[in-house]
CSV table of C-alpha atoms in Angstrom, one decimal:
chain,number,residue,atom,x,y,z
Y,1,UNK,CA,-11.7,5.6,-3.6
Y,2,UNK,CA,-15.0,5.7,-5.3
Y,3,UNK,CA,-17.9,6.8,-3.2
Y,4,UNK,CA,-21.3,5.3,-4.1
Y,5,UNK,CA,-24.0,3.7,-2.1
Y,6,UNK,CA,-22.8,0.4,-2.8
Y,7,UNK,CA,-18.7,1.0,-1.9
Y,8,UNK,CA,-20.1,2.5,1.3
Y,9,UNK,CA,-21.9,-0.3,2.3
Y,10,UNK,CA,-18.7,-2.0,1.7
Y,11,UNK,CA,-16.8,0.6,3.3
Y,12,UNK,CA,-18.8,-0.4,6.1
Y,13,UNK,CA,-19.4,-3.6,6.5
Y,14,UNK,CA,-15.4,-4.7,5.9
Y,15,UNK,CA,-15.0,-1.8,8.6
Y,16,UNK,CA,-17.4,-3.5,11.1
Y,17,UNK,CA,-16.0,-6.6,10.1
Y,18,UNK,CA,-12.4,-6.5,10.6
Y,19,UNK,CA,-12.6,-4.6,13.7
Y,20,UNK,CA,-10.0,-4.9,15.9
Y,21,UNK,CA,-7.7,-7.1,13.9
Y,22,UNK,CA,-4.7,-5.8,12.8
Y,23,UNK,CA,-1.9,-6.8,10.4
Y,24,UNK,CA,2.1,-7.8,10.7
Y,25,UNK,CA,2.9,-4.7,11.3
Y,26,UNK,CA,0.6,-4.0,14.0
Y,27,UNK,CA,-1.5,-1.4,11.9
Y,28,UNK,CA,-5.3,-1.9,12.0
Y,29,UNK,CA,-6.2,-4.3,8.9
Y,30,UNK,CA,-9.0,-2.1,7.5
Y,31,UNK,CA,-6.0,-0.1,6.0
Y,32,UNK,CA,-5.4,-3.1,3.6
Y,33,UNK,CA,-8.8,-3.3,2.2
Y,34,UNK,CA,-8.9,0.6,1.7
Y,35,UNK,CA,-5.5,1.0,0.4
Y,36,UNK,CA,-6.7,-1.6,-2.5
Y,37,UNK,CA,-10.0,-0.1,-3.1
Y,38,UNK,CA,-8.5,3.1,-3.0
Y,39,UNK,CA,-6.6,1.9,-6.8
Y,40,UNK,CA,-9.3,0.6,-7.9
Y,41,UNK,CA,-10.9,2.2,-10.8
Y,42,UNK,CA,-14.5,1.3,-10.8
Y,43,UNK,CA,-17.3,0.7,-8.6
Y,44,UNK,CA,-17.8,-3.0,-8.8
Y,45,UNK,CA,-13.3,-3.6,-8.3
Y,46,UNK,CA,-13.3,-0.7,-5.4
Y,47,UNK,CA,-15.9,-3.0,-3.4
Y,48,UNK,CA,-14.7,-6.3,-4.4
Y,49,UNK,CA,-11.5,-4.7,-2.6
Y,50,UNK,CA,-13.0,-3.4,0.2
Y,51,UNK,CA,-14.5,-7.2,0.9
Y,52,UNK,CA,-11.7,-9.1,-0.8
Y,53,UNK,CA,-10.5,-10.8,2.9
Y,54,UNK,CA,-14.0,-10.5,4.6
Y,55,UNK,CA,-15.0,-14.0,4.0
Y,56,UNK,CA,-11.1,-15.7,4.3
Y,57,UNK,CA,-10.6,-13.6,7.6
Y,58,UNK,CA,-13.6,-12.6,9.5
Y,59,UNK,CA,-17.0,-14.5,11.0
Y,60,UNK,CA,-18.8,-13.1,7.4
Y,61,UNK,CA,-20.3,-15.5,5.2
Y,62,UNK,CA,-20.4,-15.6,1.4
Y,63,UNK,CA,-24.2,-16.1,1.5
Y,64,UNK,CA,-24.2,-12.9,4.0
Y,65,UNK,CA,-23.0,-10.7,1.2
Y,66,UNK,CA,-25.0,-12.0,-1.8
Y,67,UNK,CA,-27.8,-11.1,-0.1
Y,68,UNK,CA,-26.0,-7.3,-0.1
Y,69,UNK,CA,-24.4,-7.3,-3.0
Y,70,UNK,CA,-24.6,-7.8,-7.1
Y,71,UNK,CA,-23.3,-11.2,-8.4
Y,72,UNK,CA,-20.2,-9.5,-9.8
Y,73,UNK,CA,-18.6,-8.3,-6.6
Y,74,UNK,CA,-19.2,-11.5,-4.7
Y,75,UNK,CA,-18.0,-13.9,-7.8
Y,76,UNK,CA,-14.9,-11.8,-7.2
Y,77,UNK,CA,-15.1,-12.2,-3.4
Y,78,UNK,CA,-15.3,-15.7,-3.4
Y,79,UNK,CA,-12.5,-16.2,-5.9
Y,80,UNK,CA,-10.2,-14.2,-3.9
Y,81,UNK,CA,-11.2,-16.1,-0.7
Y,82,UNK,CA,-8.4,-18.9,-0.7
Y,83,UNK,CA,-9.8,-21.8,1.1
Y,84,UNK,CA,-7.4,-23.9,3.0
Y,85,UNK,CA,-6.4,-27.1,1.2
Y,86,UNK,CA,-6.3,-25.1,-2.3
Y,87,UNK,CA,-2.5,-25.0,-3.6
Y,88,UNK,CA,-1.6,-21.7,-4.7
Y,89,UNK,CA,-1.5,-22.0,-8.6
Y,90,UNK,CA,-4.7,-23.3,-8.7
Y,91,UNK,CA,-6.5,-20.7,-6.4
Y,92,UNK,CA,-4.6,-17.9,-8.5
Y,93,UNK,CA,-5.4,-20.0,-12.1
Y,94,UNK,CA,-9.3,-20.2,-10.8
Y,95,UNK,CA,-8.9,-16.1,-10.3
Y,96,UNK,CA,-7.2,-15.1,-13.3
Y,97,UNK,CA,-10.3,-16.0,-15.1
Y,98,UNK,CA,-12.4,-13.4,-13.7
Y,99,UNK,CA,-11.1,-9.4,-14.4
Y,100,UNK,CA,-12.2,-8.0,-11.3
Y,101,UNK,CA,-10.8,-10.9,-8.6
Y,102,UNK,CA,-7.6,-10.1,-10.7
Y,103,UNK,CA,-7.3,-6.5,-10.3
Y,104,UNK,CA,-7.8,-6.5,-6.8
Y,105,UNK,CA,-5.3,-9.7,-5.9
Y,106,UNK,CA,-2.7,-7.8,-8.2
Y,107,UNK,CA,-2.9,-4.7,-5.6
Y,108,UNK,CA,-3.2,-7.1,-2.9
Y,109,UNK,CA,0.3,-8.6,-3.9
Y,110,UNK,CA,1.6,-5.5,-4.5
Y,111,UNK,CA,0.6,-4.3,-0.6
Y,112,UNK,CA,1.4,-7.4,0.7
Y,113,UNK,CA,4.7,-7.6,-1.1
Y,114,UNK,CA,5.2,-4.2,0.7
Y,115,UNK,CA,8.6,-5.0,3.0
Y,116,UNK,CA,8.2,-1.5,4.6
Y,117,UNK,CA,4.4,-2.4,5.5
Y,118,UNK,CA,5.3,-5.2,8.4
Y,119,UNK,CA,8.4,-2.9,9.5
Y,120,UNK,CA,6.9,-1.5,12.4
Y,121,UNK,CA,5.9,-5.4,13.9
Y,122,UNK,CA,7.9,-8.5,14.7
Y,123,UNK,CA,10.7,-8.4,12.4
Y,124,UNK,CA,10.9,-11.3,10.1
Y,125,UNK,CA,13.5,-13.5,9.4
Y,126,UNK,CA,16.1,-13.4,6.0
Y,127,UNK,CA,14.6,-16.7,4.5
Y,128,UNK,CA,10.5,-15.2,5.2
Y,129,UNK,CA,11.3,-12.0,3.5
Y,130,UNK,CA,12.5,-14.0,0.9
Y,131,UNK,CA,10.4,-16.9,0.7
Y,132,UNK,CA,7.3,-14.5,0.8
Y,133,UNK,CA,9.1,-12.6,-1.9
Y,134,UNK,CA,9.4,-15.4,-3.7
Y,135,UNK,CA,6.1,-16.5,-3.7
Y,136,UNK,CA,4.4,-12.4,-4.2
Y,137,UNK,CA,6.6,-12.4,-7.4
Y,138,UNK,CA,5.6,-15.5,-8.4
Y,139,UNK,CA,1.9,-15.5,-8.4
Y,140,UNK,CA,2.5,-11.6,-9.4
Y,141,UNK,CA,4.0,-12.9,-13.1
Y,142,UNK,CA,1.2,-15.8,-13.2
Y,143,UNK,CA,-1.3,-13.2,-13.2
Y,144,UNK,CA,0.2,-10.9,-15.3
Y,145,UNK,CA,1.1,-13.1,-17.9
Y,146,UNK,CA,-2.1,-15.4,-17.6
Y,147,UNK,CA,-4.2,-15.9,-20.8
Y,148,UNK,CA,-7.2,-18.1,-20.3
């Protein structure tokens, strides 16, 4: 994790934010947004991590965190926010394009791909570990073979 006055206020604000939620396995969702950050190898990716779901999953606004924020981690923000409607290549194509959303989605695949990670909740069936599979390997490739 890198600490600096701006990853703090991240720290902090994804913190306040996803209080009380928790993920599949039952394991309070900040973890996800740290364990990203905490790969991340610069100041501007480690917040764009610590914020990547804020706007998708939580009562934050996009215009809430410009106004905190340089231009460079909420571009990434709001390219890692997949709004509803969007198919899947064309959120992760619209991504690709910027370094930092595609850093921090690669790390979120990688955690989210994670079968041990949702062990500990509701057990999922054969075909949704393998359909989500599926689909984590797949964008996983697009990304990482991607050339705008």
């Amino acid at each position: 994790m890198i600490y600096t006055k701006m990853t703090v206020a991240a720290m902090k604000l994804a913190y306040e934010a996803h209080h009380g939620q928790v993920d599949k396995g039952g394991v309070p969702y900040i973890f996800h947004p740290f364990h990203l950050a905490e790969q991340m190898e610069d100041e501007i990716s480690c917040a764009a991590a610590l914020l990547h779901d804020v706007v998708e999953d939580t009562s934050v606004t996009l215009a809430e965190l410009e106004a905190q924020f340089p231009p460079e981690v909420t571009e990434a923000v709001r390219l890692l926010t997949h709004e509803k409607g969007v198919a899947q290549m064309n959120y992760l194509a619209a991504l690709a394009v910027n370094p930092v959303a595609r850093r921090v989605k690669l790390a979120d695949i990688a955690h989210n791909d994670n079968a041990q990670r949702a062990a500990a909740g509701a057990p999922l069936s054969a075909e949704t570990r393998i359909r989500l599979h599926k689909k984590y390997q797949t964008a996983r490739e697009f990304l990482l073979t991607f050339e705008p």
